[in-house]
Amino acid sequence: YRSHLVRFTRGQQPEFSTLWQLFMFFNADCTGYLTKSEFRQVVRICQKLSQDEGQTGRLLSSAWHDVKKVDDSFVSFSHFCEWAEGAGIALAQDANNSTSCDGGSTRSRILEEPTRTVGNILGTPALSVDADELVPISDADLLGKLQSMLETTHKPDDNWTRDRGCILHGAGRCRFSCAIKNRVPVPNAYTLVKAFRNHNPNLWRRYSITRQRLAEDCSHEVQGVVWNPVELRSAFDLEEPLDRSCNEWRVFHGTSAANAQRICTSNFKQSLAGTGAIWTGGEGGKKTPLYGFGVYFAENVTKADEYVKAHVTDGVVEDDDGLCAMLVCRVVGGRVNIVTTNEIDIDRLRKENFEGPYDSVLGDRVSVLRKPFREIVCYDTDQIFPEFLLLYRRSYEES
């Protein structure tokens, strides 16, 4: 149909058996996102498919306002499915789609465990995270594998960057010459104390739909770009294998305990990108991150730990023996745009992500620039599932 190999006589039109077929028919450039004009074409078809006769007349006028969008400009397949369900569109997502979290068996087993919250452990007020969404892990084997992630991905040398900050002024609050003279020390080990598994069904549903879409995209060439595997040190399989055919990884994201809980509830907010502990040239405030406004991840726990905010009790920051929080997220990278130099055009990166062949960015500052770490950037939060929340202690003891 889309390639004009089938010609319709007057009054005929394509027939669609799944939402995936409908979405991809109008996503002619195979980017995985519908523009406003493409979405309006889809809505015209949906008007004829809606089971709610009273709603069909309202679809076209309100659809763009009602549908959730990425970057306020593009409609992903997962957001399209949510909109279609609300509009009463009588099509299945896809015959092969499975969106149950962990296949159900692990989820059921974990939910039988005690429902102590992160707030109980840290002594902070509990946020509104349902007991069946963020649950403590008691399985010794899984805890051992998570500890192994912390040990294996730690970089023991050449591991300080300006984002870790200055002892006197913190991160990004002074000149680089001051920061490098008064470096915040880098821990030499990280010890897992407690771990929680996130079973948020809404976030998992969006992620699994997006992963399926990217797996399909990666199976063929898009705009002259073929899929290539990208290996990350943190891509542990844990209890089930990752889907490496679409560059599915597990990666680290450092933050505060409170923010980690919020992320497990509602995922990342890209409006907050650039407000964390990134280098701002000594001026402070919100700045444009290196690869633009997206969600940043690390393959090394050492890098992610730079952005971990110490837990605060009664306004007093705990000492180095206190607990720190970090997320282990599943991320589906798809076709990865690898950037190896400092020549970074952030507008072009975003355009190639939403209107071009790429799905994520790997900021490889190691192979050419000889910097300590690589970073992974996603611009669509549906490519992310915050899977584990880790509470750990830093160690500065000399081995």
CSV table of C-alpha atoms in Angstrom, one decimal:
chain,number,residue,atom,x,y,z
A,1,TYR,CA,0.0,0.0,0.0
A,2,ARG,CA,2.5,2.6,1.2
A,3,SER,CA,4.9,1.9,-1.7
A,4,HIS,CA,2.0,2.5,-4.1
A,5,LEU,CA,2.3,-1.1,-5.4
A,6,VAL,CA,-1.4,-1.4,-4.8
A,7,ARG,CA,-3.8,1.0,-6.5
A,8,PHE,CA,-7.3,1.5,-5.2
A,9,THR,CA,-10.4,2.1,-7.2
A,10,ARG,CA,-12.6,4.9,-6.2
A,11,GLY,CA,-14.2,4.3,-2.8
A,12,GLN,CA,-11.6,1.8,-1.7
A,13,GLN,CA,-9.0,2.3,1.0
A,14,PRO,CA,-6.4,0.2,2.9
A,15,GLU,CA,-7.6,-2.2,5.6
A,16,PHE,CA,-5.8,-2.4,8.9
A,17,SER,CA,-5.9,-5.2,11.4
A,18,THR,CA,-3.7,-3.7,14.1
A,19,LEU,CA,-2.7,-0.3,15.4
A,20,TRP,CA,0.9,-1.1,14.4
A,21,GLN,CA,-0.1,-1.5,10.7
A,22,LEU,CA,-2.1,1.8,10.9
A,23,PHE,CA,0.8,3.7,12.6
A,24,MET,CA,3.5,2.5,10.2
A,25,PHE,CA,1.4,3.0,7.1
A,26,PHE,CA,1.5,6.8,7.7
A,27,ASN,CA,5.0,6.8,9.2
A,28,ALA,CA,6.4,6.7,5.7
A,29,ASP,CA,10.0,7.5,6.7
A,30,CYS,CA,10.1,4.8,9.4
A,31,THR,CA,11.3,7.1,12.1
A,32,GLY,CA,8.9,5.6,14.7
A,33,TYR,CA,7.2,9.0,15.3
A,34,LEU,CA,4.3,10.7,13.7
A,35,THR,CA,4.4,14.3,12.8
A,36,LYS,CA,1.3,16.5,13.3
A,37,SER,CA,0.3,16.1,9.6
A,38,GLU,CA,0.9,12.3,9.7
A,39,PHE,CA,-1.1,12.0,12.9
A,40,ARG,CA,-4.0,13.9,11.4
A,41,GLN,CA,-4.1,11.4,8.5
A,42,VAL,CA,-4.2,8.6,11.0
A,43,VAL,CA,-7.1,10.3,12.9
A,44,ARG,CA,-9.2,10.5,9.7
A,45,ILE,CA,-8.9,6.7,9.4
A,46,CYS,CA,-9.7,6.3,13.1
A,47,GLN,CA,-12.9,8.3,12.8
A,48,LYS,CA,-14.2,5.4,10.7
A,49,LEU,CA,-12.9,2.8,13.2
A,50,SER,CA,-14.2,4.3,16.5
A,51,GLN,CA,-16.7,2.2,18.4
A,52,ASP,CA,-18.0,5.4,20.1
A,53,GLU,CA,-20.3,6.9,17.5
A,54,GLY,CA,-20.7,10.1,19.6
A,55,GLN,CA,-17.0,10.6,19.6
A,56,THR,CA,-16.1,10.3,15.9
A,57,GLY,CA,-17.1,13.9,15.2
A,58,ARG,CA,-14.8,15.1,18.0
A,59,LEU,CA,-11.7,13.1,17.1
A,60,LEU,CA,-10.2,15.3,14.4
A,61,SER,CA,-10.7,18.6,16.2
A,62,SER,CA,-9.3,17.5,19.6
A,63,ALA,CA,-6.9,14.7,18.8
A,64,TRP,CA,-3.6,16.6,18.6
A,65,HIS,CA,-4.5,18.4,21.8
A,66,ASP,CA,-5.4,15.2,23.6
A,67,VAL,CA,-2.6,12.9,22.5
A,68,LYS,CA,0.6,12.7,24.5
A,69,LYS,CA,3.6,13.9,22.6
A,70,VAL,CA,7.4,13.6,22.7
A,71,ASP,CA,9.2,17.0,22.6
A,72,ASP,CA,5.7,18.5,22.2
A,73,SER,CA,5.9,17.7,18.5
A,74,PHE,CA,5.9,14.0,17.8
A,75,VAL,CA,3.6,11.1,18.6
A,76,SER,CA,5.3,7.8,19.5
A,77,PHE,CA,3.6,4.4,19.0
A,78,SER,CA,3.0,3.9,22.7
A,79,HIS,CA,1.3,7.3,23.0
A,80,PHE,CA,-0.7,6.5,19.9
A,81,CYS,CA,-1.9,3.3,21.5
A,82,GLU,CA,-3.0,5.1,24.6
A,83,TRP,CA,-4.9,7.7,22.6
A,84,ALA,CA,-6.5,5.0,20.4
A,85,GLU,CA,-7.7,3.1,23.4
A,86,GLY,CA,-9.3,6.2,24.8
A,87,ALA,CA,-10.9,7.0,21.5
A,88,GLY,CA,-12.5,3.5,21.3
A,89,ILE,CA,-10.5,2.3,18.2
A,90,ALA,CA,-11.4,-1.3,17.6
A,91,LEU,CA,-7.9,-2.6,16.7
A,92,ALA,CA,-5.4,-4.7,18.6
A,93,GLN,CA,-2.0,-3.2,19.2
A,94,ASP,CA,-0.2,-6.1,17.5
A,95,ALA,CA,-0.7,-9.8,17.4
A,96,ASN,CA,2.7,-10.5,18.9
A,97,ASN,CA,2.7,-7.7,21.5
A,98,SER,CA,3.3,-8.7,25.1
A,99,THR,CA,3.2,-6.0,27.8
A,100,SER,CA,3.1,-8.0,31.0
A,101,CYS,CA,5.9,-7.0,33.4
A,102,ASP,CA,8.5,-9.8,33.7
A,103,GLY,CA,6.1,-12.3,32.2
A,104,GLY,CA,4.0,-12.3,35.4
A,105,SER,CA,5.9,-15.0,37.3
A,106,THR,CA,8.6,-12.9,38.8
A,107,ARG,CA,6.2,-10.1,39.5
A,108,SER,CA,3.8,-12.4,41.5
A,109,ARG,CA,6.7,-13.8,43.5
A,110,ILE,CA,8.1,-10.4,44.4
A,111,LEU,CA,4.8,-9.0,45.4
A,112,GLU,CA,4.6,-11.6,48.2
A,113,GLU,CA,7.5,-9.9,49.9
A,114,PRO,CA,7.1,-7.3,52.7
A,115,THR,CA,6.2,-3.9,51.5
A,116,ARG,CA,8.7,-1.7,53.3
A,117,THR,CA,9.2,1.6,51.5
A,118,VAL,CA,12.4,3.4,50.6
A,119,GLY,CA,11.1,6.1,53.0
A,120,ASN,CA,10.9,3.6,55.9
A,121,ILE,CA,14.5,2.7,55.4
A,122,LEU,CA,15.9,6.2,55.0
A,123,GLY,CA,13.7,7.7,57.6
A,124,THR,CA,12.1,10.1,55.2
A,125,PRO,CA,8.3,10.6,54.5
A,126,ALA,CA,7.1,7.9,52.0
A,127,LEU,CA,6.1,9.2,48.6
A,128,SER,CA,2.9,7.9,46.9
A,129,VAL,CA,4.5,4.8,45.4
A,130,ASP,CA,2.1,1.8,45.5
A,131,ALA,CA,3.3,-1.2,47.4
A,132,ASP,CA,2.9,-3.3,44.2
A,133,GLU,CA,5.1,-1.0,42.2
A,134,LEU,CA,8.2,-0.5,44.3
A,135,VAL,CA,9.0,-3.7,46.3
A,136,PRO,CA,12.1,-4.7,48.2
A,137,ILE,CA,14.2,-7.5,46.8
A,138,SER,CA,15.1,-10.4,49.1
A,139,ASP,CA,16.4,-12.9,46.5
A,140,ALA,CA,20.1,-13.4,47.4
A,141,ASP,CA,21.1,-14.4,43.9
A,142,LEU,CA,19.6,-11.2,42.4
A,143,LEU,CA,21.1,-9.0,45.1
A,144,GLY,CA,24.5,-10.7,44.4
A,145,LYS,CA,24.2,-9.9,40.7
A,146,LEU,CA,23.3,-6.3,41.4
A,147,GLN,CA,26.4,-6.0,43.7
A,148,SER,CA,28.4,-7.5,40.9
A,149,MET,CA,27.2,-4.8,38.5
A,150,LEU,CA,28.5,-2.2,41.0
A,151,GLU,CA,31.9,-3.9,41.2
A,152,THR,CA,32.4,-4.7,37.6
A,153,THR,CA,31.4,-1.3,36.2
A,154,HIS,CA,33.5,0.7,38.7
A,155,LYS,CA,36.4,2.5,37.1
A,156,PRO,CA,39.3,2.5,39.6
A,157,ASP,CA,41.6,5.0,38.0
A,158,ASP,CA,41.4,8.1,35.6
A,159,ASN,CA,37.9,8.5,37.0
A,160,TRP,CA,37.4,12.1,38.1
A,161,THR,CA,35.5,14.6,36.0
A,162,ARG,CA,34.4,18.1,36.6
A,163,ASP,CA,30.9,16.9,37.2
A,164,ARG,CA,32.0,15.3,40.5
A,165,GLY,CA,32.8,18.8,41.6
A,166,CYS,CA,34.9,20.9,43.9
A,167,ILE,CA,35.2,20.3,47.7
A,168,LEU,CA,34.9,24.1,48.3
A,169,HIS,CA,32.1,25.0,45.8
A,170,GLY,CA,30.4,21.8,44.7
A,171,ALA,CA,29.7,20.9,41.0
A,172,GLY,CA,29.7,23.6,38.4
A,173,ARG,CA,30.0,26.5,40.8
A,174,CYS,CA,33.6,27.6,40.3
A,175,ARG,CA,36.3,27.7,37.6
A,176,PHE,CA,37.7,24.5,36.4
A,177,SER,CA,41.1,25.4,37.7
A,178,CYS,CA,39.6,25.6,41.2
A,179,ALA,CA,37.7,22.3,40.8
A,180,ILE,CA,40.7,20.3,39.6
A,181,LYS,CA,42.8,21.7,42.5
A,182,ASN,CA,40.1,20.9,45.1
A,183,ARG,CA,38.7,17.7,43.7
A,184,VAL,CA,35.9,15.8,45.4
A,185,PRO,CA,37.4,12.4,46.1
A,186,VAL,CA,36.1,9.4,44.1
A,187,PRO,CA,35.0,6.4,46.0
A,188,ASN,CA,37.0,3.2,45.5
A,189,ALA,CA,34.0,0.9,46.1
A,190,TYR,CA,30.2,0.8,46.3
A,191,THR,CA,28.4,-1.7,48.6
A,192,LEU,CA,24.8,-2.5,48.0
A,193,VAL,CA,22.6,-2.3,51.1
A,194,LYS,CA,19.1,-2.6,49.8
A,195,ALA,CA,17.4,-2.9,46.4
A,196,PHE,CA,13.9,-2.3,45.2
A,197,ARG,CA,12.2,-3.6,42.0
A,198,ASN,CA,9.8,-1.3,40.2
A,199,HIS,CA,6.6,-2.9,39.0
A,200,ASN,CA,4.8,0.2,37.6
A,201,PRO,CA,2.5,-1.4,35.0
A,202,ASN,CA,1.9,1.9,33.1
A,203,LEU,CA,5.6,2.6,32.6
A,204,TRP,CA,6.3,-1.0,31.7
A,205,ARG,CA,3.5,-1.1,29.1
A,206,ARG,CA,4.9,2.0,27.3
A,207,TYR,CA,8.4,0.6,27.5
A,208,SER,CA,7.5,-2.8,26.1
A,209,ILE,CA,5.5,-1.3,23.3
A,210,THR,CA,8.4,1.0,22.4
A,211,ARG,CA,10.9,-1.9,22.6
A,212,GLN,CA,8.8,-4.0,20.2
A,213,ARG,CA,8.5,-1.1,17.8
A,214,LEU,CA,12.3,-0.5,17.9
A,215,ALA,CA,13.0,-4.2,17.5
A,216,GLU,CA,11.0,-4.2,14.3
A,217,ASP,CA,12.7,-1.0,13.1
A,218,CYS,CA,16.2,-2.5,13.7
A,219,SER,CA,15.4,-5.5,11.6
A,220,HIS,CA,15.7,-3.5,8.4
A,221,GLU,CA,17.5,-0.5,6.9
A,222,VAL,CA,16.0,3.0,7.7
A,223,GLN,CA,17.0,6.0,5.6
A,224,GLY,CA,20.1,4.2,4.5
A,225,VAL,CA,21.3,3.4,8.0
A,226,VAL,CA,21.6,-0.2,9.2
A,227,TRP,CA,21.4,-1.4,12.8
A,228,ASN,CA,24.7,-2.1,14.6
A,229,PRO,CA,25.1,-3.6,18.0
A,230,VAL,CA,26.5,-1.4,20.8
A,231,GLU,CA,28.0,-3.2,23.8
A,232,LEU,CA,27.9,-1.6,27.3
A,233,ARG,CA,29.7,-2.8,30.4
A,234,SER,CA,26.5,-2.4,32.5
A,235,ALA,CA,24.3,-4.5,30.2
A,236,PHE,CA,23.8,-7.4,32.6
A,237,ASP,CA,21.1,-9.9,31.8
A,238,LEU,CA,20.2,-10.5,35.5
A,239,GLU,CA,17.1,-12.7,35.7
A,240,GLU,CA,16.3,-12.6,32.0
A,241,PRO,CA,18.3,-11.9,28.8
A,242,LEU,CA,18.1,-8.4,27.3
A,243,ASP,CA,17.0,-8.0,23.7
A,244,ARG,CA,20.3,-7.2,22.1
A,245,SER,CA,18.8,-7.2,18.6
A,246,CYS,CA,17.6,-3.7,19.4
A,247,ASN,CA,20.4,-2.6,21.8
A,248,GLU,CA,18.5,-3.1,25.0
A,249,TRP,CA,20.7,-2.3,28.0
A,250,ARG,CA,20.7,-1.9,31.7
A,251,VAL,CA,22.4,1.4,32.7
A,252,PHE,CA,22.9,3.6,35.7
A,253,HIS,CA,21.3,7.0,36.6
A,254,GLY,CA,22.4,8.8,39.7
A,255,THR,CA,20.0,11.1,41.6
A,256,SER,CA,18.5,11.6,45.1
A,257,ALA,CA,16.4,9.0,46.9
A,258,ALA,CA,13.3,11.2,46.6
A,259,ASN,CA,13.8,11.8,42.9
A,260,ALA,CA,14.4,8.1,42.3
A,261,GLN,CA,11.1,7.3,43.9
A,262,ARG,CA,9.3,9.9,41.7
A,263,ILE,CA,11.0,8.6,38.6
A,264,CYS,CA,9.7,5.1,39.4
A,265,THR,CA,6.2,6.5,39.7
A,266,SER,CA,6.0,8.8,36.6
A,267,ASN,CA,9.3,8.3,34.7
A,268,PHE,CA,11.8,11.0,33.9
A,269,LYS,CA,10.8,14.6,33.2
A,270,GLN,CA,12.8,16.1,30.4
A,271,SER,CA,11.9,19.6,31.5
A,272,LEU,CA,14.4,19.0,34.4
A,273,ALA,CA,17.3,18.1,32.1
A,274,GLY,CA,20.2,20.4,32.7
A,275,THR,CA,19.3,21.2,36.3
A,276,GLY,CA,21.4,18.6,37.9
A,277,ALA,CA,25.1,18.5,38.8
A,278,ILE,CA,26.5,19.3,35.3
A,279,TRP,CA,29.3,21.7,34.5
A,280,THR,CA,28.0,25.2,33.9
A,281,GLY,CA,31.3,27.1,33.6
A,282,GLY,CA,31.1,28.4,37.1
A,283,GLU,CA,27.9,30.3,36.7
A,284,GLY,CA,25.4,27.9,38.1
A,285,GLY,CA,21.8,27.6,37.0
A,286,LYS,CA,20.3,25.6,34.2
A,287,LYS,CA,22.5,25.1,31.2
A,288,THR,CA,22.2,23.1,28.0
A,289,PRO,CA,23.7,19.6,28.5
A,290,LEU,CA,26.4,18.4,26.2
A,291,TYR,CA,24.1,16.4,23.9
A,292,GLY,CA,21.0,18.5,24.4
A,293,PHE,CA,18.0,18.1,26.6
A,294,GLY,CA,17.5,14.4,27.1
A,295,VAL,CA,17.9,11.7,29.8
A,296,TYR,CA,21.5,10.8,30.5
A,297,PHE,CA,22.8,7.4,31.6
A,298,ALA,CA,26.2,5.8,32.4
A,299,GLU,CA,27.6,2.3,31.9
A,300,ASN,CA,30.0,2.9,34.8
A,301,VAL,CA,28.6,3.2,38.3
A,302,THR,CA,31.6,5.6,39.0
A,303,LYS,CA,30.2,8.1,36.5
A,304,ALA,CA,26.5,7.8,37.7
A,305,ASP,CA,27.7,8.3,41.3
A,306,GLU,CA,28.8,11.8,40.4
A,307,TYR,CA,25.2,12.9,40.2
A,308,VAL,CA,24.0,11.2,43.4
A,309,LYS,CA,22.7,13.6,46.0
A,310,ALA,CA,23.5,12.7,49.6
A,311,HIS,CA,20.5,11.9,51.7
A,312,VAL,CA,19.5,14.8,54.0
A,313,THR,CA,18.0,14.4,57.6
A,314,ASP,CA,16.8,17.5,59.4
A,315,GLY,CA,18.8,19.7,57.1
A,316,VAL,CA,22.1,18.0,57.8
A,317,VAL,CA,23.8,16.1,55.1
A,318,GLU,CA,24.8,12.6,56.2
A,319,ASP,CA,28.5,11.7,56.2
A,320,ASP,CA,30.1,9.4,53.7
A,321,ASP,CA,28.8,6.3,55.6
A,322,GLY,CA,25.2,7.3,54.8
A,323,LEU,CA,23.1,5.6,52.1
A,324,CYS,CA,23.1,6.8,48.5
A,325,ALA,CA,20.4,6.1,45.9
A,326,MET,CA,20.9,5.1,42.2
A,327,LEU,CA,18.6,3.8,39.5
A,328,VAL,CA,19.3,0.8,37.3
A,329,CYS,CA,17.2,1.4,34.2
A,330,ARG,CA,16.3,-0.7,31.2
A,331,VAL,CA,16.9,1.4,28.1
A,332,VAL,CA,16.3,0.4,24.5
A,333,GLY,CA,18.8,2.2,22.3
A,334,GLY,CA,17.8,1.0,18.9
A,335,ARG,CA,19.9,2.6,16.2
A,336,VAL,CA,22.6,4.5,18.1
A,337,ASN,CA,24.1,7.7,16.9
A,338,ILE,CA,27.7,7.5,18.1
A,339,VAL,CA,29.4,10.9,18.7
A,340,THR,CA,33.2,10.7,19.3
A,341,THR,CA,34.3,14.4,19.0
A,342,ASN,CA,33.5,17.8,20.6
A,343,GLU,CA,31.8,18.9,17.4
A,344,ILE,CA,28.3,18.5,18.7
A,345,ASP,CA,25.2,20.0,17.0
A,346,ILE,CA,22.5,19.3,19.5
A,347,ASP,CA,19.7,20.5,17.1
A,348,ARG,CA,20.9,18.0,14.5
A,349,LEU,CA,21.1,15.2,17.1
A,350,ARG,CA,17.4,15.7,18.0
A,351,LYS,CA,16.3,16.0,14.4
A,352,GLU,CA,18.1,12.8,13.5
A,353,ASN,CA,16.4,11.1,16.4
A,354,PHE,CA,12.8,12.2,15.7
A,355,GLU,CA,12.9,12.7,12.0
A,356,GLY,CA,15.9,10.6,11.0
A,357,PRO,CA,17.1,7.0,11.4
A,358,TYR,CA,18.5,7.2,15.0
A,359,ASP,CA,16.9,6.4,18.3
A,360,SER,CA,19.5,7.4,20.9
A,361,VAL,CA,23.0,8.9,21.3
A,362,LEU,CA,26.2,7.4,22.6
A,363,GLY,CA,28.5,10.1,23.7
A,364,ASP,CA,31.8,8.2,23.3
A,365,ARG,CA,34.4,10.5,24.8
A,366,VAL,CA,36.8,7.7,25.4
A,367,SER,CA,37.9,6.4,22.0
A,368,VAL,CA,39.1,9.7,20.4
A,369,LEU,CA,39.1,12.3,23.2
A,370,ARG,CA,40.6,10.0,25.8
A,371,LYS,CA,38.2,11.1,28.5
A,372,PRO,CA,37.2,8.7,31.3
A,373,PHE,CA,33.6,7.8,30.4
A,374,ARG,CA,30.9,7.2,27.8
A,375,GLU,CA,27.3,8.5,28.2
A,376,ILE,CA,24.0,7.3,26.8
A,377,VAL,CA,21.3,9.8,26.0
A,378,CYS,CA,17.6,9.2,25.2
A,379,TYR,CA,15.2,11.9,24.1
A,380,ASP,CA,12.0,9.7,24.4
A,381,THR,CA,11.2,8.6,28.0
A,382,ASP,CA,9.2,5.6,26.7
A,383,GLN,CA,12.5,4.0,25.7
A,384,ILE,CA,13.3,3.9,29.5
A,385,PHE,CA,12.0,1.7,32.3
A,386,PRO,CA,13.4,2.5,35.8
A,387,GLU,CA,13.7,-1.1,36.9
A,388,PHE,CA,15.7,-1.1,40.1
A,389,LEU,CA,16.3,1.4,42.9
A,390,LEU,CA,19.6,0.7,44.7
A,391,LEU,CA,20.6,2.0,48.1
A,392,TYR,CA,24.3,1.7,48.6
A,393,ARG,CA,27.3,3.0,50.6
A,394,ARG,CA,30.4,4.6,49.3
A,395,SER,CA,33.8,3.4,50.5
A,396,TYR,CA,37.0,5.5,50.4
A,397,GLU,CA,39.3,3.0,52.2
A,398,GLU,CA,42.6,2.3,50.6
A,399,SER,CA,42.9,-1.3,49.4
